[in-house]
C-alpha cells in the first residue's frame, strides 16, 4: 500500500520535474562530472585519444605559482569590489528612497550600466582610461592622468575595481531599494517620536532589518567577482604583462591557449571548490544575523 | 479515472519528448544523405586572418562561379580568438570546417583528423622548406602553406633619405653600430628614430624568436638548442647571440618614441607614426601594410631592415630578415564527406593554378604565396621587400612551431623588460624557466 503511494508520488514528481531534471542533468551535471574526469587526463582539447595521468594535474596546480598569484589578485579584487559595490549601492539606495526630486530618473540612470554587456563596457572604459583621461590630464596638467592607467600594473588593477563598482552598484541599489521600501514605516516613526535621530534610526533599525538584502547583494557580488572574465579580457586583457590576469582568465588560457586541458580543468575545479566554500560560509554566517521586525 | 488521465498525460509528454529527439536524428541523417547524393556540395572555410575576410568571400564567389555545384562558405574566427580554439570547438560540436586555416604549430595536433595532401599537384610547386613543418614522419603532408609573412624593422624611406642626405641603401645597415649611427642621424633631423610597440605577440613571438633562429643557420641545430632549453641545459645569460639581440633591443628601447611610457603604445599607433614620417623605423611585419597605406605620405616607399645582433657584418642574422609560412590550411577527413574533401582539394588547386585564384592571393589579399609557379609580383612595398630578401636567400626561418603559449608568456616577460621592471638576467632566467616547464 505504502509503496503504491510512493510510486504515485514519484509519477507526479516526474511528470512535473522530469523534463527539467533531464535538462539539468544533461547540461549541468554530466558536463561537470565529465570535466572532473578530464582533470585526471592529459587531453589537449582536440586529439582523439588521451591517457590517464592520475593526480598529476592537481600536483601541477599546487606547483603553479602563477595560478596562486592570479587567485590572490582575484581575492583582492573580490574583497575591494564587494565592499565598494555594496557601500555605493546602499548609499545610492538610501539617498533615492528619501524625498529627492527626480528620483526615478536617478534610479534608472544608476541602473543603466548594468544593462551594458561586460565586453562593451570594457572597450568603452578602455577608451576613457587610455584616451579621454590622458587627454584631460595632459591638457590641464593633472599628473595622475597624464599617462594611461592601463599601462601601469597597479593602476590597471584599480581600473578593474572602478569599472566593476560602476557596473554593479546600480543593480545592487535596486535590491536595496526594494529592501528599504519593505521596512515598516511605523517602526521608524515610533523611533523618531522616541527621539532617535537619522543616524540612530539607520544603525538600530534600518541596518538590522536590511540584513536579508545584504545577504543577497554580498552573495551576488562575491560570486560575480570570482567569475569575472568579460570585463577582464576587454578592459585590460590581463595586461600590462599579465599583472591583471584574474583567475577565470588564467584558467581559460591554461586550457585553451597553452592547450593543457587537463591542467586547466583541474585549476577550474580548485577554483570551484574555493568559490563554493567562500559563498557557503558567507551565506551561513550572515543568515545567523537575520532579525525579524 | 484520474489516475488514467495522469498516466496518459505522462506517456504523451514522454512520447513527445522522444519524438522530438527521433525527428531531429532522422533529419540530420536525411540532410547528410542529401549532401552526398546530390551534385550540390557545400564546403566551409574557417578563416583566421580577419583582415582578408571580405576578399576571401569574394574569392569564394568566383570559385563557385567557375565550379558550379560547389558552394564555399567562409566562416570568420573571432578577432583575438586563437584558430585552434575555434577549430576545437567546431570539432566538438560535430561541425568541423572542411578547410581550416590554422597556425603552423597546431597542424600536428590534427594529425588524425587532417587529410593527407602529399599526392596533390601543388606539392611540387611549393617553395623549398615551406612544407617542412607540415610533414609527418611517414611522409604525409597535412597542410597547405597559405601565406608567407616576414618581419623586421620597417623603414620609411623618405625619413631615412633625409637623415642620410641622399638615397638610403638598406644594405648599408649590417651591424648594430650601423643601426646606432642611423638612429642618431634620424634624430638629428628632428624626427624620433623608432617605435617599439609593446604588444606581447610582437615582442614574444617575433622579436625574441629571432634570437632562436640566429643560433645556427642549420635548422636541426636550432631545434637541438630548443631541446636543450627544455632540458635546462642551456645557460642563456652566456648565450652570445641572444644577448646580442637584446643589446639591440636596448638600443631600440633607449630611442623608443614611447620611452617615457613604453607600455602605453598600441598597434594602431604604429602605422600612423610610420606612415606620416614621425618615426623612421618600426619593428613589425608585412601584414601592417594595409594600415600603413592609410597614412602613407611617401608614395609607398617602405622596406625592411634586418635586426642586427652584433657588430660583425658577417654574422648570421645581420643581413637576413625573418620569413616563414604563418598560416596553413588543413582539410578535415573525419566529419566531411569524400565529395566535400574533393571539393576542398579543388579549391586549393584553384588558389595555386587558376588565374583568378592567384589574383586573389597576391593582388586582393596582399599575400606572399608559397609557390614557385605564381609569378605575379606583389603590389605592396613590404611584400616586395620580403620577396627581394627571399630571392637573395637572405632569410631567417621564422620560429612558427613553438609551444602554443610561448608568445603570450615570453611576451609578458619581454614587456616587463621593456618597462624596466626586470633586468636582463631576470628576463633570461624567466625564459629558461618557461622552457623548463614545457617538458
GROMACS .gro file of N, CA and C in nm, chain A residues 4 8 11-12 15-16 19 22 43-49 130 138 146-148 150-153 229 237 239-242 245 250 252-260, chain B residues 3 6-7 9-10 13 17 21 81-82 84-85 87-88 91 106 109-110 112-113 200 260-261 263-264 334 404-405 407-409 411-413 415-417 419 421 437-438:
model
  246
    4UNK      N    1   0.284   0.162  -0.310
    4UNK     CA    2   0.196   0.210  -0.417
    4UNK      C    3   0.187   0.362  -0.413
    8UNK      N    4   0.303   0.648  -0.683
    8UNK     CA    5   0.213   0.752  -0.732
    8UNK      C    6   0.277   0.889  -0.719
   11UNK      N    7   0.548   0.941  -0.969
   11UNK     CA    8   0.496   0.967  -1.103
   11UNK      C    9   0.464   1.115  -1.119
   12UNK      N   10   0.394   1.167  -1.019
   12UNK     CA   11   0.358   1.309  -1.027
   12UNK      C   12   0.484   1.396  -1.028
   15UNK      N   13   0.642   1.380  -1.360
   15UNK     CA   14   0.563   1.448  -1.461
   15UNK      C   15   0.600   1.596  -1.465
   16UNK      N   16   0.612   1.654  -1.346
   16UNK     CA   17   0.638   1.798  -1.344
   16UNK      C   18   0.786   1.834  -1.347
   19UNK      N   19   1.116   1.673  -1.699
   19UNK     CA   20   1.183   1.742  -1.809
   19UNK      C   21   1.295   1.834  -1.762
   22UNK      N   22   1.582   1.631  -1.640
   22UNK     CA   23   1.652   1.577  -1.755
   22UNK      C   24   1.747   1.681  -1.814
   43UNK      N   25   4.457   1.540  -2.179
   43UNK     CA   26   4.397   1.579  -2.307
   43UNK      C   27   4.440   1.720  -2.345
   44UNK      N   28   4.460   1.742  -2.478
   44UNK     CA   29   4.498   1.877  -2.522
   44UNK      C   30   4.381   1.953  -2.584
   45UNK      N   31   4.264   1.894  -2.583
   45UNK     CA   32   4.147   1.965  -2.634
   45UNK      C   33   4.101   1.917  -2.769
   46UNK      N   34   4.184   1.847  -2.844
   46UNK     CA   35   4.139   1.805  -2.977
   46UNK      C   36   4.174   1.662  -3.011
   47UNK      N   37   4.284   1.610  -2.963
   47UNK     CA   38   4.329   1.480  -3.012
   47UNK      C   39   4.229   1.371  -2.972
   48UNK      N   40   4.225   1.265  -3.051
   48UNK     CA   41   4.121   1.165  -3.033
   48UNK      C   42   4.145   1.080  -2.909
   49UNK      N   43   4.269   1.069  -2.869
   49UNK     CA   44   4.295   0.986  -2.752
   49UNK      C   45   4.372   1.065  -2.646
  130UNK      N   46   4.252   5.525  -2.154
  130UNK     CA   47   4.377   5.547  -2.227
  130UNK      C   48   4.370   5.664  -2.323
  138UNK      N   49   4.678   6.568  -1.978
  138UNK     CA   50   4.784   6.646  -2.042
  138UNK      C   51   4.741   6.791  -2.059
  146UNK      N   52   4.815   6.182  -1.656
  146UNK     CA   53   4.894   6.218  -1.774
  146UNK      C   54   4.940   6.096  -1.853
  147UNK      N   55   4.942   5.979  -1.791
  147UNK     CA   56   4.971   5.861  -1.872
  147UNK      C   57   4.861   5.758  -1.849
  148UNK      N   58   4.847   5.667  -1.946
  148UNK     CA   59   4.735   5.575  -1.941
  148UNK      C   60   4.739   5.486  -1.816
  150UNK      N   61   4.603   5.211  -1.792
  150UNK     CA   62   4.610   5.071  -1.831
  150UNK      C   63   4.753   5.025  -1.855
  151UNK      N   64   4.848   5.118  -1.859
  151UNK     CA   65   4.987   5.080  -1.884
  151UNK      C   66   5.062   5.053  -1.755
  152UNK      N   67   4.998   5.079  -1.642
  152UNK     CA   68   5.066   5.060  -1.514
  152UNK      C   69   4.997   4.949  -1.436
  153UNK      N   70   5.073   4.849  -1.389
  153UNK     CA   71   5.009   4.733  -1.326
  153UNK      C   72   4.913   4.767  -1.212
  229UNK      N   73   3.517   3.767  -1.613
  229UNK     CA   74   3.602   3.730  -1.726
  229UNK      C   75   3.592   3.832  -1.838
  237UNK      N   76   4.277   4.301  -2.075
  237UNK     CA   77   4.328   4.181  -2.140
  237UNK      C   78   4.443   4.118  -2.060
  239UNK      N   79   4.671   4.260  -1.914
  239UNK     CA   80   4.794   4.337  -1.918
  239UNK      C   81   4.796   4.448  -1.817
  240UNK      N   82   4.900   4.525  -1.803
  240UNK     CA   83   5.028   4.501  -1.870
  240UNK      C   84   5.099   4.377  -1.813
  241UNK      N   85   5.165   4.310  -1.899
  241UNK     CA   86   5.234   4.183  -1.871
  241UNK      C   87   5.170   4.095  -1.765
  242UNK      N   88   5.045   4.057  -1.792
  242UNK     CA   89   4.972   3.959  -1.711
  242UNK      C   90   4.954   3.998  -1.565
  245UNK      N   91   4.578   3.965  -1.472
  245UNK     CA   92   4.507   3.847  -1.518
  245UNK      C   93   4.438   3.781  -1.400
  250UNK      N   94   4.291   3.327  -1.630
  250UNK     CA   95   4.411   3.244  -1.623
  250UNK      C   96   4.376   3.099  -1.656
  252UNK      N   97   4.119   2.983  -1.820
  252UNK     CA   98   4.079   2.970  -1.959
  252UNK      C   99   4.202   2.960  -2.050
  253UNK      N  100   4.298   3.049  -2.023
  253UNK     CA  101   4.417   3.050  -2.109
  253UNK      C  102   4.499   2.923  -2.091
  254UNK      N  103   4.498   2.873  -1.968
  254UNK     CA  104   4.571   2.749  -1.944
  254UNK      C  105   4.513   2.637  -2.030
  255UNK      N  106   4.381   2.630  -2.033
  255UNK     CA  107   4.316   2.520  -2.105
  255UNK      C  108   4.326   2.539  -2.256
  256UNK      N  109   4.298   2.661  -2.304
  256UNK     CA  110   4.281   2.676  -2.447
  256UNK      C  111   4.400   2.738  -2.517
  257UNK      N  112   4.476   2.822  -2.448
  257UNK     CA  113   4.592   2.881  -2.514
  257UNK      C  114   4.713   2.790  -2.496
  258UNK      N  115   4.739   2.748  -2.373
  258UNK     CA  116   4.852   2.658  -2.350
  258UNK      C  117   4.817   2.516  -2.392
  259UNK      N  118   4.690   2.494  -2.424
  259UNK     CA  119   4.642   2.364  -2.468
  259UNK      C  120   4.672   2.253  -2.367
  260UNK      N  121   4.659   2.291  -2.238
  260UNK     CA  122   4.669   2.190  -2.133
  260UNK      C  123   4.532   2.179  -2.072
  296UNK      N  124  -0.631   0.870  -1.237
  296UNK     CA  125  -0.501   0.803  -1.249
  296UNK      C  126  -0.471   0.777  -1.396
  299UNK      N  127  -0.368   1.083  -1.570
  299UNK     CA  128  -0.231   1.117  -1.535
  299UNK      C  129  -0.132   1.035  -1.616
  300UNK      N  130  -0.164   0.904  -1.618
  300UNK     CA  131  -0.075   0.813  -1.688
  300UNK      C  132  -0.064   0.851  -1.835
  302UNK      N  133  -0.124   1.128  -1.970
  302UNK     CA  134  -0.053   1.256  -1.988
  302UNK      C  135   0.097   1.232  -1.985
  303UNK      N  136   0.139   1.148  -1.888
  303UNK     CA  137   0.282   1.121  -1.875
  303UNK      C  138   0.336   1.055  -2.001
  306UNK      N  139   0.350   1.305  -2.286
  306UNK     CA  140   0.460   1.402  -2.280
  306UNK      C  141   0.593   1.333  -2.309
  310UNK      N  142   0.856   1.400  -2.616
  310UNK     CA  143   0.999   1.426  -2.596
  310UNK      C  144   1.082   1.336  -2.686
  314UNK      N  145   1.335   1.399  -3.021
  314UNK     CA  146   1.472   1.351  -3.041
  314UNK      C  147   1.481   1.274  -3.172
  374UNK      N  148   4.064   3.543  -3.093
  374UNK     CA  149   4.045   3.403  -3.059
  374UNK      C  150   4.149   3.323  -3.138
  375UNK      N  151   4.213   3.226  -3.073
  375UNK     CA  152   4.312   3.152  -3.148
  375UNK      C  153   4.239   3.055  -3.239
  377UNK      N  154   4.303   2.762  -3.317
  377UNK     CA  155   4.296   2.630  -3.255
  377UNK      C  156   4.170   2.617  -3.169
  378UNK      N  157   4.146   2.723  -3.090
  378UNK     CA  158   4.030   2.727  -3.003
  378UNK      C  159   3.901   2.709  -3.083
  380UNK      N  160   3.863   2.593  -3.395
  380UNK     CA  161   3.851   2.464  -3.464
  380UNK      C  162   3.814   2.354  -3.366
  381UNK      N  163   3.875   2.356  -3.247
  381UNK     CA  164   3.841   2.251  -3.149
  381UNK      C  165   3.695   2.258  -3.113
  384UNK      N  166   3.495   2.109  -3.392
  384UNK     CA  167   3.504   1.963  -3.393
  384UNK      C  168   3.415   1.905  -3.284
  399UNK      N  169   5.002   2.427  -3.481
  399UNK     CA  170   4.888   2.343  -3.443
  399UNK      C  171   4.866   2.226  -3.537
  402UNK      N  172   4.870   1.863  -3.428
  402UNK     CA  173   4.766   1.823  -3.334
  402UNK      C  174   4.647   1.763  -3.407
  403UNK      N  175   4.636   1.796  -3.537
  403UNK     CA  176   4.524   1.746  -3.614
  403UNK      C  177   4.565   1.627  -3.700
  405UNK      N  178   4.543   1.314  -3.680
  405UNK     CA  179   4.449   1.206  -3.705
  405UNK      C  180   4.320   1.256  -3.770
  406UNK      N  181   4.308   1.386  -3.791
  406UNK     CA  182   4.185   1.439  -3.850
  406UNK      C  183   4.208   1.502  -3.986
  493UNK      N  184   5.239   4.186  -2.675
  493UNK     CA  185   5.312   4.065  -2.636
  493UNK      C  186   5.344   3.977  -2.757
  553UNK      N  187   5.914   5.721  -2.246
  553UNK     CA  188   5.866   5.767  -2.117
  553UNK      C  189   5.762   5.670  -2.059
  554UNK      N  190   5.682   5.613  -2.146
  554UNK     CA  191   5.572   5.529  -2.102
  554UNK      C  192   5.558   5.413  -2.201
  556UNK      N  193   5.472   5.110  -2.217
  556UNK     CA  194   5.361   5.015  -2.226
  556UNK      C  195   5.233   5.077  -2.279
  557UNK      N  196   5.234   5.211  -2.297
  557UNK     CA  197   5.109   5.274  -2.338
  557UNK      C  198   5.085   5.265  -2.488
  627UNK      N  199   3.740   1.371  -4.120
  627UNK     CA  200   3.663   1.297  -4.022
  627UNK      C  201   3.513   1.326  -4.030
  697UNK      N  202   5.233   2.652  -2.792
  697UNK     CA  203   5.125   2.746  -2.823
  697UNK      C  204   5.118   2.869  -2.734
  698UNK      N  205   5.164   2.861  -2.609
  698UNK     CA  206   5.153   2.980  -2.525
  698UNK      C  207   5.285   3.057  -2.515
  700UNK      N  208   5.424   3.279  -2.714
  700UNK     CA  209   5.415   3.422  -2.743
  700UNK      C  210   5.357   3.499  -2.626
  701UNK      N  211   5.263   3.438  -2.557
  701UNK     CA  212   5.194   3.510  -2.452
  701UNK      C  213   5.279   3.517  -2.325
  702UNK      N  214   5.339   3.403  -2.288
  702UNK     CA  215   5.421   3.401  -2.166
  702UNK      C  216   5.549   3.481  -2.183
  704UNK      N  217   5.614   3.685  -2.416
  704UNK     CA  218   5.577   3.823  -2.448
  704UNK      C  219   5.562   3.905  -2.321
  705UNK      N  220   5.502   3.846  -2.218
  705UNK     CA  221   5.485   3.917  -2.091
  705UNK      C  222   5.620   3.947  -2.026
  706UNK      N  223   5.714   3.852  -2.036
  706UNK     CA  224   5.849   3.878  -1.980
  706UNK      C  225   5.913   3.995  -2.055
  708UNK      N  226   5.769   4.235  -2.209
  708UNK     CA  227   5.703   4.361  -2.173
  708UNK      C  228   5.758   4.414  -2.041
  709UNK      N  229   5.781   4.322  -1.946
  709UNK     CA  230   5.837   4.366  -1.818
  709UNK      C  231   5.977   4.425  -1.838
  710UNK      N  232   6.050   4.362  -1.929
  710UNK     CA  233   6.185   4.411  -1.958
  710UNK      C  234   6.178   4.548  -2.027
  712UNK      N  235   5.950   4.764  -1.989
  712UNK     CA  236   5.904   4.863  -1.892
  712UNK      C  237   6.003   4.879  -1.776
  714UNK      N  238   6.091   4.676  -1.554
  714UNK     CA  239   6.051   4.615  -1.428
  714UNK      C  240   6.147   4.502  -1.389
  730UNK      N  241   5.943   2.440  -1.801
  730UNK     CA  242   5.807   2.394  -1.767
  730UNK      C  243   5.739   2.328  -1.886
  731UNK      N  244   5.805   2.327  -2.002
  731UNK     CA  245   5.742   2.268  -2.122
  731UNK      C  246   5.767   2.120  -2.137
   0.00000   0.00000   0.00000
